[in-house]
Tab-separated table of C-alpha atoms in Angstrom:
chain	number	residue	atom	x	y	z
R	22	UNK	CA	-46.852	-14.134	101.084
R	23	UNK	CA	-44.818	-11.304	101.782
R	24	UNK	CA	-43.282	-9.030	99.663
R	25	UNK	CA	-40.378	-6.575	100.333
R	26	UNK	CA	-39.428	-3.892	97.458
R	27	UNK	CA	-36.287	-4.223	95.984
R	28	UNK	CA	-34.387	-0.930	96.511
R	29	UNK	CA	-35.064	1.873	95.331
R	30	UNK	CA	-32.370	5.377	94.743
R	31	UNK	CA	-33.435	8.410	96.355
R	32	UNK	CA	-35.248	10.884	93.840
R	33	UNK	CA	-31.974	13.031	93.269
R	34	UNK	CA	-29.406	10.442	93.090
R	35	UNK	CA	-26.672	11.616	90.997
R	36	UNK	CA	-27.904	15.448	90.951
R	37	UNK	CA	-25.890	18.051	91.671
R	38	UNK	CA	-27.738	21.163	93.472
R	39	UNK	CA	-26.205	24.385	93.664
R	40	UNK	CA	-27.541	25.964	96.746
R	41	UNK	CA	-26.889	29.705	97.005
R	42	UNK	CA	-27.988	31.693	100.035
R	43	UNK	CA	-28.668	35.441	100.376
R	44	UNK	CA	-29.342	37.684	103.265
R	45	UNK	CA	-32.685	37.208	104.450
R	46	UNK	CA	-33.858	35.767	108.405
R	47	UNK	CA	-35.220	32.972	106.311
R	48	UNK	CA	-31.796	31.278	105.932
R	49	UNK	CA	-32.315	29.119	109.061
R	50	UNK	CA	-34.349	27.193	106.655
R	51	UNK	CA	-31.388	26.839	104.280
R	52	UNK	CA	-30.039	24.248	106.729
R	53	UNK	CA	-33.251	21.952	106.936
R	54	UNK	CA	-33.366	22.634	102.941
R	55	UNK	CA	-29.567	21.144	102.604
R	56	UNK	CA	-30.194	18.113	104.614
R	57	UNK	CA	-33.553	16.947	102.783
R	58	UNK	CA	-31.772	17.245	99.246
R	59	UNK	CA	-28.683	15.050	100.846
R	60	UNK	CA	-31.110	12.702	102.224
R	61	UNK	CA	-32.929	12.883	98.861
R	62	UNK	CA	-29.481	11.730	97.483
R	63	UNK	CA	-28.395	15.290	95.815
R	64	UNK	CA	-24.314	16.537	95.878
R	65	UNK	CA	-25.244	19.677	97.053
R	66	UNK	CA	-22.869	22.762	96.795
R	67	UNK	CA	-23.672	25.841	98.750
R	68	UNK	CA	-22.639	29.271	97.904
R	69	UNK	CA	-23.560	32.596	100.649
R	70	UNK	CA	-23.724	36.567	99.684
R	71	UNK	CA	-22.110	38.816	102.071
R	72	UNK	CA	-25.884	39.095	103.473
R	73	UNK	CA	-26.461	35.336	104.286
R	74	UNK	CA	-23.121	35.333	106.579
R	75	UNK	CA	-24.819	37.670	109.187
R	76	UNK	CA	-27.822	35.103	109.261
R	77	UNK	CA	-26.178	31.589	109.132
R	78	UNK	CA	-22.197	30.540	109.315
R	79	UNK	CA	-20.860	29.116	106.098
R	80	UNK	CA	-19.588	26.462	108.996
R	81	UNK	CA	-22.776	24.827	109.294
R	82	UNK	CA	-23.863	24.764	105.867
R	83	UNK	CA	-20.638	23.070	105.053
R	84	UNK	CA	-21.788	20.720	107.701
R	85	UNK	CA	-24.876	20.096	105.967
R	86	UNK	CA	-23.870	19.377	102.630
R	87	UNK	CA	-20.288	17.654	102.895
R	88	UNK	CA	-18.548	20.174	100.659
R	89	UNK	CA	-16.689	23.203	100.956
R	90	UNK	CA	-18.758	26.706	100.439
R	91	UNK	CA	-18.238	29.265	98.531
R	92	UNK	CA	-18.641	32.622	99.089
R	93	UNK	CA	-16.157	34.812	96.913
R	94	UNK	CA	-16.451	34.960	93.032
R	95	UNK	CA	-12.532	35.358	93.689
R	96	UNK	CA	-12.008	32.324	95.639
R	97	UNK	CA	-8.952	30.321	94.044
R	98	UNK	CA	-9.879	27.093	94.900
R	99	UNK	CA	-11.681	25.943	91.459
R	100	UNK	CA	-8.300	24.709	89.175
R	101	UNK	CA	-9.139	27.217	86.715
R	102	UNK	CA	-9.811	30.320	89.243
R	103	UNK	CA	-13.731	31.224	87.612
R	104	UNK	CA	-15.959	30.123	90.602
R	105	UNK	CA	-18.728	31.869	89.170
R	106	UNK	CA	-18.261	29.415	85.375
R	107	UNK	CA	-17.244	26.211	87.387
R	108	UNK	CA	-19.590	25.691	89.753
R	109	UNK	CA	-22.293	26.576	87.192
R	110	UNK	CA	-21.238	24.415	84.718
R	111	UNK	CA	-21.085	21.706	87.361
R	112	UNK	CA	-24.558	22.091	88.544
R	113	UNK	CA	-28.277	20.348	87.342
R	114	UNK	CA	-30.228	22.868	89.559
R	115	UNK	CA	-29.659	25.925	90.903
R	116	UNK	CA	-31.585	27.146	93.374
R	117	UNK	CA	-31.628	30.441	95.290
R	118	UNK	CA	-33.223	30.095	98.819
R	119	UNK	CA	-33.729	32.409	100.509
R	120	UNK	CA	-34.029	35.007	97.196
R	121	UNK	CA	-33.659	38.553	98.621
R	122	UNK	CA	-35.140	41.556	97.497
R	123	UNK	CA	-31.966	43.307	96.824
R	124	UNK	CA	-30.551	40.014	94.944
R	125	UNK	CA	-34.126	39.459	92.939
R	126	UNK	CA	-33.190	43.291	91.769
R	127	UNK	CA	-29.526	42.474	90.978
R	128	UNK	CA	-30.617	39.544	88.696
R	129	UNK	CA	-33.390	41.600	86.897
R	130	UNK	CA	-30.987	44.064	85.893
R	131	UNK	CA	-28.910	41.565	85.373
R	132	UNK	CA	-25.909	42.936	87.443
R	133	UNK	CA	-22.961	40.518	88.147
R	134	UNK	CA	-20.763	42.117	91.005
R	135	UNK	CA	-20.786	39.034	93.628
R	136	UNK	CA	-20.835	35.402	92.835
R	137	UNK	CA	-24.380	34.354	93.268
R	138	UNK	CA	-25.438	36.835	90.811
R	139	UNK	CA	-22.279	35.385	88.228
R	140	UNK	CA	-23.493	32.067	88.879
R	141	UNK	CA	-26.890	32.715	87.573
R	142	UNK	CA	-25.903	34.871	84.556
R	143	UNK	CA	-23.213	32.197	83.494
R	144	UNK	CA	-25.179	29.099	84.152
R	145	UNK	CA	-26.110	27.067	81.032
R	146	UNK	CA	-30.180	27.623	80.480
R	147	UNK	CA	-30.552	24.694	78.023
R	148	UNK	CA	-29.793	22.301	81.221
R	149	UNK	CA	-29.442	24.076	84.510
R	150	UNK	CA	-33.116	25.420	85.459
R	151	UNK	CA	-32.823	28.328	88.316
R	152	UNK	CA	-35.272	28.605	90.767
R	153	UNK	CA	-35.418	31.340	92.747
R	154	UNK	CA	-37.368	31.092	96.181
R	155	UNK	CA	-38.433	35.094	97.546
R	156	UNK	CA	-38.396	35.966	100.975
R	157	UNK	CA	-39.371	39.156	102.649
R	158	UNK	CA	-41.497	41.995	104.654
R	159	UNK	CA	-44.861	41.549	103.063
R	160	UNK	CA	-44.232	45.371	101.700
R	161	UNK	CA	-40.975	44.641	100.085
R	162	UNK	CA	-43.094	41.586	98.590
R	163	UNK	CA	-45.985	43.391	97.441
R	164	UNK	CA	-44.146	47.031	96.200
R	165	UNK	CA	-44.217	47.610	92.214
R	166	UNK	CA	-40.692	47.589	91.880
R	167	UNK	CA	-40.187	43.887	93.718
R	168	UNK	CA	-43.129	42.449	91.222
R	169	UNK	CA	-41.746	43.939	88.190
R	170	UNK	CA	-38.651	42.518	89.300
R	171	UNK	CA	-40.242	38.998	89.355
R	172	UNK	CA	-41.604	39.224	86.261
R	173	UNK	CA	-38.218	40.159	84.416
R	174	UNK	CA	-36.529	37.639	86.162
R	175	UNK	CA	-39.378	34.736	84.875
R	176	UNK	CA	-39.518	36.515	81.833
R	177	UNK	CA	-35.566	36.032	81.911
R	178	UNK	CA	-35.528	32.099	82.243
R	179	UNK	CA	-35.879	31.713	86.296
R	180	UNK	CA	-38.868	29.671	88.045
R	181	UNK	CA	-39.991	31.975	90.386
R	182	UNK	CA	-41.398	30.117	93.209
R	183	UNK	CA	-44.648	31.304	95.190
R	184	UNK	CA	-44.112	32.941	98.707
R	185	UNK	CA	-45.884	31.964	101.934
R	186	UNK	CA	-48.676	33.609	103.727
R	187	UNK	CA	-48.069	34.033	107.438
R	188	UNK	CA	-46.083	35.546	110.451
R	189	UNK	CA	-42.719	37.086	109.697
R	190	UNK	CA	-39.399	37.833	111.798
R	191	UNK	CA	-40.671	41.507	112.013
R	192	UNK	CA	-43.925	40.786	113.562
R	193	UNK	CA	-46.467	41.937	110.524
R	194	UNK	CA	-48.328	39.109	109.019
R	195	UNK	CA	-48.609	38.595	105.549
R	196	UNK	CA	-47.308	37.171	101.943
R	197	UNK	CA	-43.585	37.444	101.298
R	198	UNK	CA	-42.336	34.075	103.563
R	199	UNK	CA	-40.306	31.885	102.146
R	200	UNK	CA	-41.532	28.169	101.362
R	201	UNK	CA	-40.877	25.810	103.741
R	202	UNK	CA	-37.947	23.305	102.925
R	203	UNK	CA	-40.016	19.947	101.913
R	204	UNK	CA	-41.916	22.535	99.352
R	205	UNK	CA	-38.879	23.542	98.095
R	206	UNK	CA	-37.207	19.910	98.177
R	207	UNK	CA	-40.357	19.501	95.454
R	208	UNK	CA	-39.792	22.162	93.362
R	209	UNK	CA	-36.610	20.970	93.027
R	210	UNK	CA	-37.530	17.739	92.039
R	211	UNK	CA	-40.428	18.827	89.417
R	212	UNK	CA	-37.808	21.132	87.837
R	213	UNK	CA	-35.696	17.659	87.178
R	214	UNK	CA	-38.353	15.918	86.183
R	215	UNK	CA	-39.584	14.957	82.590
R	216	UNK	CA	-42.462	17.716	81.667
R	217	UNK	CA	-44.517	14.732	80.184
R	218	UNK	CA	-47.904	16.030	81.276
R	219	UNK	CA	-47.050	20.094	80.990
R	220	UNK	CA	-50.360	21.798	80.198
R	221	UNK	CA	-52.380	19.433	81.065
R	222	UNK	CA	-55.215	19.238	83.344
R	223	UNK	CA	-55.542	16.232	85.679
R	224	UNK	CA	-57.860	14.849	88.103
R	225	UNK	CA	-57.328	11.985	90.445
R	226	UNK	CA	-59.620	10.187	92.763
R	227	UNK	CA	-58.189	8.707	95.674
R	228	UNK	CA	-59.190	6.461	99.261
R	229	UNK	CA	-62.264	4.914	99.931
R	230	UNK	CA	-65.931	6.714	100.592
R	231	UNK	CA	-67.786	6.329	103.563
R	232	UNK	CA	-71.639	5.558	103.152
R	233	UNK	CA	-73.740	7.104	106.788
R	234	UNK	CA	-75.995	4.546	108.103
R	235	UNK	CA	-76.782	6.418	110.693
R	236	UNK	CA	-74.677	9.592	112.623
R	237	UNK	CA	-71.916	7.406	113.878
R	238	UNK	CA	-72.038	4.103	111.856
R	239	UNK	CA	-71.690	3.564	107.928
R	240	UNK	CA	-70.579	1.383	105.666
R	241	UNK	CA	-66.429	2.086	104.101
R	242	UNK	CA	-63.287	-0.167	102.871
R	243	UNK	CA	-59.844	-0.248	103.405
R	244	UNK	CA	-58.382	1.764	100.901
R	245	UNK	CA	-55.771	4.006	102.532
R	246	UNK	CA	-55.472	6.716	99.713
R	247	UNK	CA	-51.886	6.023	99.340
R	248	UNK	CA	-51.810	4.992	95.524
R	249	UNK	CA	-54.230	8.087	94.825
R	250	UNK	CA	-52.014	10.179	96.434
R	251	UNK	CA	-48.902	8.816	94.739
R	252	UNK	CA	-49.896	9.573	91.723
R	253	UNK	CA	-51.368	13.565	91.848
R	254	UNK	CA	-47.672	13.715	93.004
R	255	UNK	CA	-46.446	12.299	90.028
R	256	UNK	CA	-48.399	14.012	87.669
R	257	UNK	CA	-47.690	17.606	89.427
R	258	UNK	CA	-44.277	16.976	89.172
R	259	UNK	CA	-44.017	15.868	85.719
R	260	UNK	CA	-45.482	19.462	84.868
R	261	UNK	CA	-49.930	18.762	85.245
R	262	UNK	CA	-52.280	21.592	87.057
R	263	UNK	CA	-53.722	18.594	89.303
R	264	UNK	CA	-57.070	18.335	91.439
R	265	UNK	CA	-57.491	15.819	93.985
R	266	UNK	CA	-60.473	14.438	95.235
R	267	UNK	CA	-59.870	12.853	98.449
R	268	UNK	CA	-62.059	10.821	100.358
R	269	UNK	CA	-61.943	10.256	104.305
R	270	UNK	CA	-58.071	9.875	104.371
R	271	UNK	CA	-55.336	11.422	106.930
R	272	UNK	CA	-52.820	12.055	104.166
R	273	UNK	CA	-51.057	15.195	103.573
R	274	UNK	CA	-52.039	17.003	100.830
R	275	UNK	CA	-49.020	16.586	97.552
R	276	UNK	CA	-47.271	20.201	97.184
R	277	UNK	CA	-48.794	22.110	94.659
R	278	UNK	CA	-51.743	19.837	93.823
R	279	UNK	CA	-55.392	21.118	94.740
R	280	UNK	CA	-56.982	19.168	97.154
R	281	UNK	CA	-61.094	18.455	97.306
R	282	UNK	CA	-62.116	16.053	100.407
R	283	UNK	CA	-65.227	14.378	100.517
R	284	UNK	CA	-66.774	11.765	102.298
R	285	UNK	CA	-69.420	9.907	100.104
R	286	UNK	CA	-69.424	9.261	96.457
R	287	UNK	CA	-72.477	11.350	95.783
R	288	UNK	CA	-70.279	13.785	97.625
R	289	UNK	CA	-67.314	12.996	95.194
R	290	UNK	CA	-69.498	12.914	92.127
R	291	UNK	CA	-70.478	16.431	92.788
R	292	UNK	CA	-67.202	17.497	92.945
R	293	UNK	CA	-66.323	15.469	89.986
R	294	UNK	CA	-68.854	17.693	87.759
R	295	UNK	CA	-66.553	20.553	87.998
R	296	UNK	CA	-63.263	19.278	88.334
R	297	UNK	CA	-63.859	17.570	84.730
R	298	UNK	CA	-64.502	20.091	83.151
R	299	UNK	CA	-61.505	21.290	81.067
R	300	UNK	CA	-59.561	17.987	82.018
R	301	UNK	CA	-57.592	16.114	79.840
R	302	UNK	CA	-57.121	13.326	82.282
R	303	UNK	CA	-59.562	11.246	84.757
R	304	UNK	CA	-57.809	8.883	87.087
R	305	UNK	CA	-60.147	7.147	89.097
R	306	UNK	CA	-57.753	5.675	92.055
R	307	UNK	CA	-60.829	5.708	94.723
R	308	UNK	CA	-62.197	2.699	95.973
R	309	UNK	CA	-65.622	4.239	95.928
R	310	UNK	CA	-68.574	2.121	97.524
R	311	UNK	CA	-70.927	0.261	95.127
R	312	UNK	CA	-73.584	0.607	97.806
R	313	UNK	CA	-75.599	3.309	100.339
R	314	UNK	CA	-78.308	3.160	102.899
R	315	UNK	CA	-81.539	3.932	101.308
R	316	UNK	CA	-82.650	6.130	104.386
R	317	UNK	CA	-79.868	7.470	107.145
R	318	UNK	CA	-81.225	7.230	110.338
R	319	UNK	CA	-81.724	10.711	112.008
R	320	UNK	CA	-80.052	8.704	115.256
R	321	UNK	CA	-77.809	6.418	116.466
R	322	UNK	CA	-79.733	2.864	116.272
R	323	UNK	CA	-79.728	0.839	119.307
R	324	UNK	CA	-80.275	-2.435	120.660
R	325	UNK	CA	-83.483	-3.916	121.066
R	326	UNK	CA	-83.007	-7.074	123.233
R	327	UNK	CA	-83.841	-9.303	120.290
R	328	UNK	CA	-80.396	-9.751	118.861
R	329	UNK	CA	-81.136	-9.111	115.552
R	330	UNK	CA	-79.707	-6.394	113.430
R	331	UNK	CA	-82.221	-3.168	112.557
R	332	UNK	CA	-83.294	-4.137	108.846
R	333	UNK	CA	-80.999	-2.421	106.340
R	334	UNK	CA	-81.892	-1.299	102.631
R	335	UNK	CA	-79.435	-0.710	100.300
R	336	UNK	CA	-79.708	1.431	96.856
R	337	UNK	CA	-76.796	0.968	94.425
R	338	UNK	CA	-74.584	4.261	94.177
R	339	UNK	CA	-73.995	6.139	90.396
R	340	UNK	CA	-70.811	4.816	88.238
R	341	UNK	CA	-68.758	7.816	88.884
R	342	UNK	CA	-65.822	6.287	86.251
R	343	UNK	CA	-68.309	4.975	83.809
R	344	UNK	CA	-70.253	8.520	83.987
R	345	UNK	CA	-67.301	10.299	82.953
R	346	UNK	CA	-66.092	8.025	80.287
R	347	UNK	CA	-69.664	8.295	78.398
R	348	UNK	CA	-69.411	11.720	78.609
R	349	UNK	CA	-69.431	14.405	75.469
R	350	UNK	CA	-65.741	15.287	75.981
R	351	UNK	CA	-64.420	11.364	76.636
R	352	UNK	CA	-66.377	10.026	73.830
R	353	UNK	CA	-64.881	13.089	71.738
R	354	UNK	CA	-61.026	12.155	72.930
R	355	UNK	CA	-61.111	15.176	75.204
R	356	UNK	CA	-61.135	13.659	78.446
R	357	UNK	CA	-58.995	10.402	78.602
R	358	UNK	CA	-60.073	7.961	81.469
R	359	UNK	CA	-58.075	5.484	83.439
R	360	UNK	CA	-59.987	3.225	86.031
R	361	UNK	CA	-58.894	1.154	89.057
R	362	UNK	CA	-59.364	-2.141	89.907
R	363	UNK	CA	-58.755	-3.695	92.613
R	364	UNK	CA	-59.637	-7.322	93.181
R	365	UNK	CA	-59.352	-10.458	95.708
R	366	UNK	CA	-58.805	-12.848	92.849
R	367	UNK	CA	-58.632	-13.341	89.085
R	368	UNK	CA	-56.971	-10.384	88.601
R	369	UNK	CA	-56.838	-10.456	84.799
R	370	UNK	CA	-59.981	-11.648	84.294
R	371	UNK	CA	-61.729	-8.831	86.512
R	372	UNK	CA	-60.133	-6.086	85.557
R	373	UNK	CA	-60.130	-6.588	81.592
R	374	UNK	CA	-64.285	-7.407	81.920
R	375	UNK	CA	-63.621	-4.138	84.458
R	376	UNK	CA	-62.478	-1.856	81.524
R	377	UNK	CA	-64.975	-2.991	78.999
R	378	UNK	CA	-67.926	-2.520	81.408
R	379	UNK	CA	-66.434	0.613	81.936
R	380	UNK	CA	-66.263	1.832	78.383
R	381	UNK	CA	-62.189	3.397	79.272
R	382	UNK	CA	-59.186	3.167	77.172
R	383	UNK	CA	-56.915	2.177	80.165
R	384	UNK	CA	-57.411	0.360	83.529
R	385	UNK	CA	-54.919	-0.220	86.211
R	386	UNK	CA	-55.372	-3.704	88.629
R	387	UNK	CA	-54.241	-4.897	91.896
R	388	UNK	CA	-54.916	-7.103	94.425
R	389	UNK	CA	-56.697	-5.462	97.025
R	390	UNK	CA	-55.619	-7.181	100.289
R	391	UNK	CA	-51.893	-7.288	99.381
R	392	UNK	CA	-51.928	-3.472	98.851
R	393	UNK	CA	-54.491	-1.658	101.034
R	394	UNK	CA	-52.301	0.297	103.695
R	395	UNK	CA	-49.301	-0.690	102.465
R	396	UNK	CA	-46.359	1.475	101.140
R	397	UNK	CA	-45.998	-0.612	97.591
R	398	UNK	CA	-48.090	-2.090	95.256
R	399	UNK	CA	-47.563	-3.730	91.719
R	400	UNK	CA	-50.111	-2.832	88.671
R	401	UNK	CA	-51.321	-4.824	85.851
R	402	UNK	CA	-52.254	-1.990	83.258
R	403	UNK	CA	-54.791	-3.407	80.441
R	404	UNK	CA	-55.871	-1.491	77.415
R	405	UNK	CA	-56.996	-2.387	73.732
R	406	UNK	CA	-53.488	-3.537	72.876
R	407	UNK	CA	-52.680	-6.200	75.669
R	408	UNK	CA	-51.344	-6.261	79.400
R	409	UNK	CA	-48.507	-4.203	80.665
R	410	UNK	CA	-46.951	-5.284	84.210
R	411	UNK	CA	-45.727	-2.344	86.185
R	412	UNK	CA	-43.164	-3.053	87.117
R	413	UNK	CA	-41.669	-5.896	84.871
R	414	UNK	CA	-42.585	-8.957	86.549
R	415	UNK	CA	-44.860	-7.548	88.176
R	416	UNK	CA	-42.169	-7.316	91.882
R	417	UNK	CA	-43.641	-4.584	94.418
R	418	UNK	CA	-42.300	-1.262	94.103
R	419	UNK	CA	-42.541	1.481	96.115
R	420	UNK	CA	-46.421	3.410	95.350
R	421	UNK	CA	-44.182	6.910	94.516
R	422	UNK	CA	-41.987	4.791	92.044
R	423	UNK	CA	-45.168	3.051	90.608
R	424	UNK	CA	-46.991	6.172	90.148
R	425	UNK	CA	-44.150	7.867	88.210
R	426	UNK	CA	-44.682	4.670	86.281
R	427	UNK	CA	-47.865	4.596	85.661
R	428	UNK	CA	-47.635	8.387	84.588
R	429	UNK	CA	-45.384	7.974	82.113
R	430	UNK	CA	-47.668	5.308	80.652
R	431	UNK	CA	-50.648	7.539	80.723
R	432	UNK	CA	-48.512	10.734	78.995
R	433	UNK	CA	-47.919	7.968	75.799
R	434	UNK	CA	-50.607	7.703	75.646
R	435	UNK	CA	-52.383	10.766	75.361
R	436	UNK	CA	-53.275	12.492	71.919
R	437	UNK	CA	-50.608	15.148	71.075
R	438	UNK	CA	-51.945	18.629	70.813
């Protein structure tokens, strides 16, 4: 049977982003920037310094975004005449891209003498984060007075977002690039997101392993990594220092989350070692295989005219998810553990005799051939106290939507500190 997911809002629906530009070549990205966060679902206002009008027309960022722009702190078009308090007060986000030099000085010393730098100074901290998003000659980037800069402004309340490493508009190569505009589409969204996992340390497993039977052939499944990959989004952006541990999958790597690849799982269980250590949080999203050659032939195995397959031996790989949960720090309520299951039938069954073979507080089942490759997936999540569908009724949802899910299940669950 097919399923189609009900729909599902765009990550900003509702938001309002105030977008303010400043001189800097990196403005062209401003207009990529403006259409992901409408597409994304965001109201986005824009407001230019002087400086950004000699790199990009306030035309086409009004283009971009639908609404009028703003680039006078005495423009008279808010009803009360205080640009600078209205369109502050109006915002969820503000965010600062491209971040100049001169205007990361301005906000350190907390000058207000053009609206961007009013906007920031009268926007209300409790509920309007400000990220600011540098770009620059690598110099500029890297001279004492830009750092200390930084640090005052961070120090100050603003999320100072990292710079890029690579060719700039003056033809030195080097840190001080802005990020590109899906980055920053992501920082926008993990600074509107629900810190539920801030300070911790997570590691997720994710796709299947591939087992060498010889140099070309080997043994695999058909997990697609998608799930895995969902959720070390999810957890990054609800505020978790993530590694990933990726096996053979042609995914792009979640913004902000370190990424590991391997190919078999005695490959992935060394890099498990020391991921864990330090973790608060093991999920174990890889469909890792149960079995490996004994011996890898040194060459590709041929044919021999007798139409029988070369004789195979098999050795059963290590538990990777059971290792970890019997460990000092699990067993000690250090490490929490969540395991996958995915199954062809019996679901229930399977994946509760799953998590007590396991020895985990919390496993997470599926249906195998209904999700592998696919863009949604429903979860039945078992742990000592019963069955939770995810979602309700158990309806495909989008793997993003049922990672944030499943994230927010795993953060309840977790031991305060």
């Amino acid at each position: 049977m097919t399923h189609t997911p009900p729909h599902e809002p765009p990550e900003l629906a509702g938001r309002r982003i105030l977008l303010g530009l400043t001189g800097s070549v990196a403005c062209y990205k401003a207009a990529e920037l403006c259409r992901l966060l409408t597409q994304a679902g965001a109201r986005v206002q824009v407001a230019m310094s002087e400086g950004a009008q000699h790199f990009i027309t306030a035309a086409t960022m009004q283009a971009l975004s639908g609404q009028p722009v703003f680039t006078s702190q005495w423009d008279e078009r808010p009803a009360n005449g205080m640009a600078h308090i209205q369109l502050g007060r109006e915002a969820d986000a503000i965010l600062v891209a491209p971040a100049s030099a001169d205007f990361l000085a301005r906000l350190a010393a907390g000058r207000a003498d053009d609206l961007l730098s009013l906007l920031c100074l009268a926007r209300p901290r409790e509920r309007a984060p400000l990220l600011l998003a540098p770009a620059m000659n690598r110099e500029m980037w890297s001279h004492p007075a830009t750092q200390r800069n930084v640090r005052q402004a961070a120090a100050d309340g603003a999320r100072v977002l990292a710079v890029g490493f690579g060719a700039q508009a003056c033809g030195e190569t080097g840190d001080g690039r802005m990020l590109q505009a899906p980055e920053l589409l992501e920082e926008v969204i993990a600074a509107l997101t629900p810190q539920t996992l801030a300070g911790r340390r997570v590691v997720v497993t994710a796709g299947p392993t591939f087992e060498a039977i010889d140099p070309v052939r080997g043994l695999t499944n058909r997990s697609s990594g998608k799930m895995g990959f969902a959720i070390a989004r999810a957890a990054r952006l609800a505020g978790a220092q993530v590694t990933l541990i990726a096996g053979p999958v042609h995914l792009p790597t979640p913004h902000g989350v370190a990424r590991v690849d391997v190919e078999s799982a005695l490959q992935m269980q060394a890099a498990l070692q020391p991921a864990l250590q330090g973790a608060d949080v093991l999920i174990a999203a890889a469909a890792v295989a149960d079995w490996r050659a004994a011996e890898v032939a040194a060459q590709k195995m041929k044919k021999d005219g007798s139409g029988l397959p070369p004789p195979l031996r098999f050795v059963e790989n290590p538990d990777l998810l059971a290792a970890a949960a019997r460990s000092p720090r699990a067993q000690a309520g250090q490490l929490y553990c969540v395991g996958f299951a995915a199954e062809s039938e019996n679901l229930l069954a399977h994946a509760q005799a799953k998590r007590q073979r396991k020895g985990v507080p919390l496993l997470a089942g599926n249906i195998g051939p209904a999700t592998f490759g696919r863009d949604d997936n429903a979860l039945l999540l078992i742990d000592e106290a019963g069955v939770t569908e995810l979602p309700a009724g158990l309806q495909p949802a989008s793997k993003r939507q049922l990672a944030r899910l499943l994230v927010d299940e795993i953060a309840r669950r977790l031991p305060r500190r």
